[in-house]
Amino acid sequence: MSVLAILGAQWGDEGKGKIVDVLSEKSNLVARFQGGANAGHTIKIGNEETILHQLPSGILREKANCILGNGMVIDPIGLLEEIEIVKSKGLEIDSRIKISHLAHIVTPLHKALDCSREIELGKNAIGTTKKGIGPCYSDKISRKGIQARELADILSVKEKLTSLLNFHLAKGNILESEKPRLIKEFEEFYDASQKISGFVFDTISMIHQYIKSDRNILIEGAQGTLLDVDFGSYPFVTSSNTIAGNICTGLGISPKNVHDILGVFKAYTTRVGAGPFPTELLDATGDYLQKTGHEFGATTKRRRRCGWFDAVVGKYSSMINGFTNIALTKLDVLDGLDEIKICTNYKNGKYPGIDLHLAEPEYITLPGWKSTISGIRKFEDLPINTRVYINKLEELLETPIGFISVGKSRDQIISK
Ligand code: GDP
Ligand code: IMO
Ligand code: MG
């Protein structure tokens, strides 16, 4: 029996979906504990690519039950679309989807609030995914939210959403001119809500039954450590805690129930949206990483910003999550480079403490390997310079690197 958590260690899009897919073969249960449709987790099986936003990646494994935990914010309209996409692949999934009765619900009002807040921020906009995540978590914390357990009584949802709309109109958060469009969108929302209400479940009792009966549980993080609302590059973060510490509150389990915490690191760094990024490359190498890595957001299709591996924030991420193991992804993207840099220090201050906007990175330079590694399956068969790069990261992160991903597909993985 094992309870393994797989978490993003940088600014999201590290390849969590692929790693969850690889490691979920023997999982009886796969659970998400935070975030919502802002996530975009890509899984490639054979020639077919699937992008999941709210459904845990275990949904593509026929035997795994999937929990959308109480710490998530669920968008019924988006979820229904996603369910249809997965079903069209011939998978039977209805009986395996379990939405926590305590999860909060994203409504069209939250998406509109997300958009208007971004417009209001102007040049200081966060660059959110506009999926309504921040406003939904805000309403949760200010005790005005709608929980999944309420979806069964659609009349009371209608009442609650109408009063929520009136509240935000009165506060000037939403313009009166938007009201007719929203009222129309609410109809689609009520319809979707009714349809997903059949998936609502007491997932707390369920996960504890799995723990008691020694079954394999995999916990799938979304976003990444530097997007955590407390520990990330605030305010350029998401609105949930993405780190290991939130697994327990997002699922209703104890810290003693989690055995292993695997951090997923990309072999370089990317970030979508605004905010500090000390090792960002605004040059030909940055363009090279972006093009070779096909670095476009899986949810918003925005171009991802690219830069060198930042071992300063990496070490911090390992420390606060307590990673027991690391999966290093997209190493193949570095194949063509003559030299590869790693940021090992900030010249002008210690992190955490220094404002990331001000950080001046200091680099070490390692030689590239200039050969194709995507077909390699054994660590010993990797070029010597590739092994040197991996070993250096392991030393800097003070955590073993147990998995190395060298391509998008399930089989393109090396266990070390
Ligand atoms: P997630 O949000 O952490 O699940 O990551 P995304 O799915 O948003 O982005 C990762 C992207 O990299 C996806 O397009 C994956 O198919 C792709 N990917 C994952 N691992 C590898 C790898 O080792 N090599 C390459 N070239 N692509 C990878
Ligand atoms: P996965 O799970 C990368 C970023 C957004 C924005 C900030 C706040 O695929 O790794 P939000 O919509 O959450 O309020 O946006 O967070 N962001 C992500 N970046 N991967 C993600 O998820 C992200 N989810 C949110 O781009 O900068
Ligand atoms: Mg993603």
Coordinates of N, CA, C and O and ligand atoms in Angstrom, one line a residue, residues 13 40-41 304, ligand 3:
D13 N 3.1 23.4 -15.1 CA 3.4 22.8 -16.4 C 4.7 22.0 -16.4 O 5.4 22.0 -17.4
G40 N -3.9 22.3 -16.6 CA -4.0 21.7 -18.0 C -2.9 20.6 -17.9 O -1.7 20.9 -18.0
H41 N -3.3 19.4 -17.8 CA -2.4 18.3 -17.6 C -2.5 17.4 -18.9 O -3.5 16.8 -19.2
R304 N 4.5 30.2 -23.4 CA 5.2 30.2 -22.0 C 6.5 30.9 -22.1 O 7.3 30.7 -23.0
Ligands
MG3 MG -0.3 22.4 -17.3

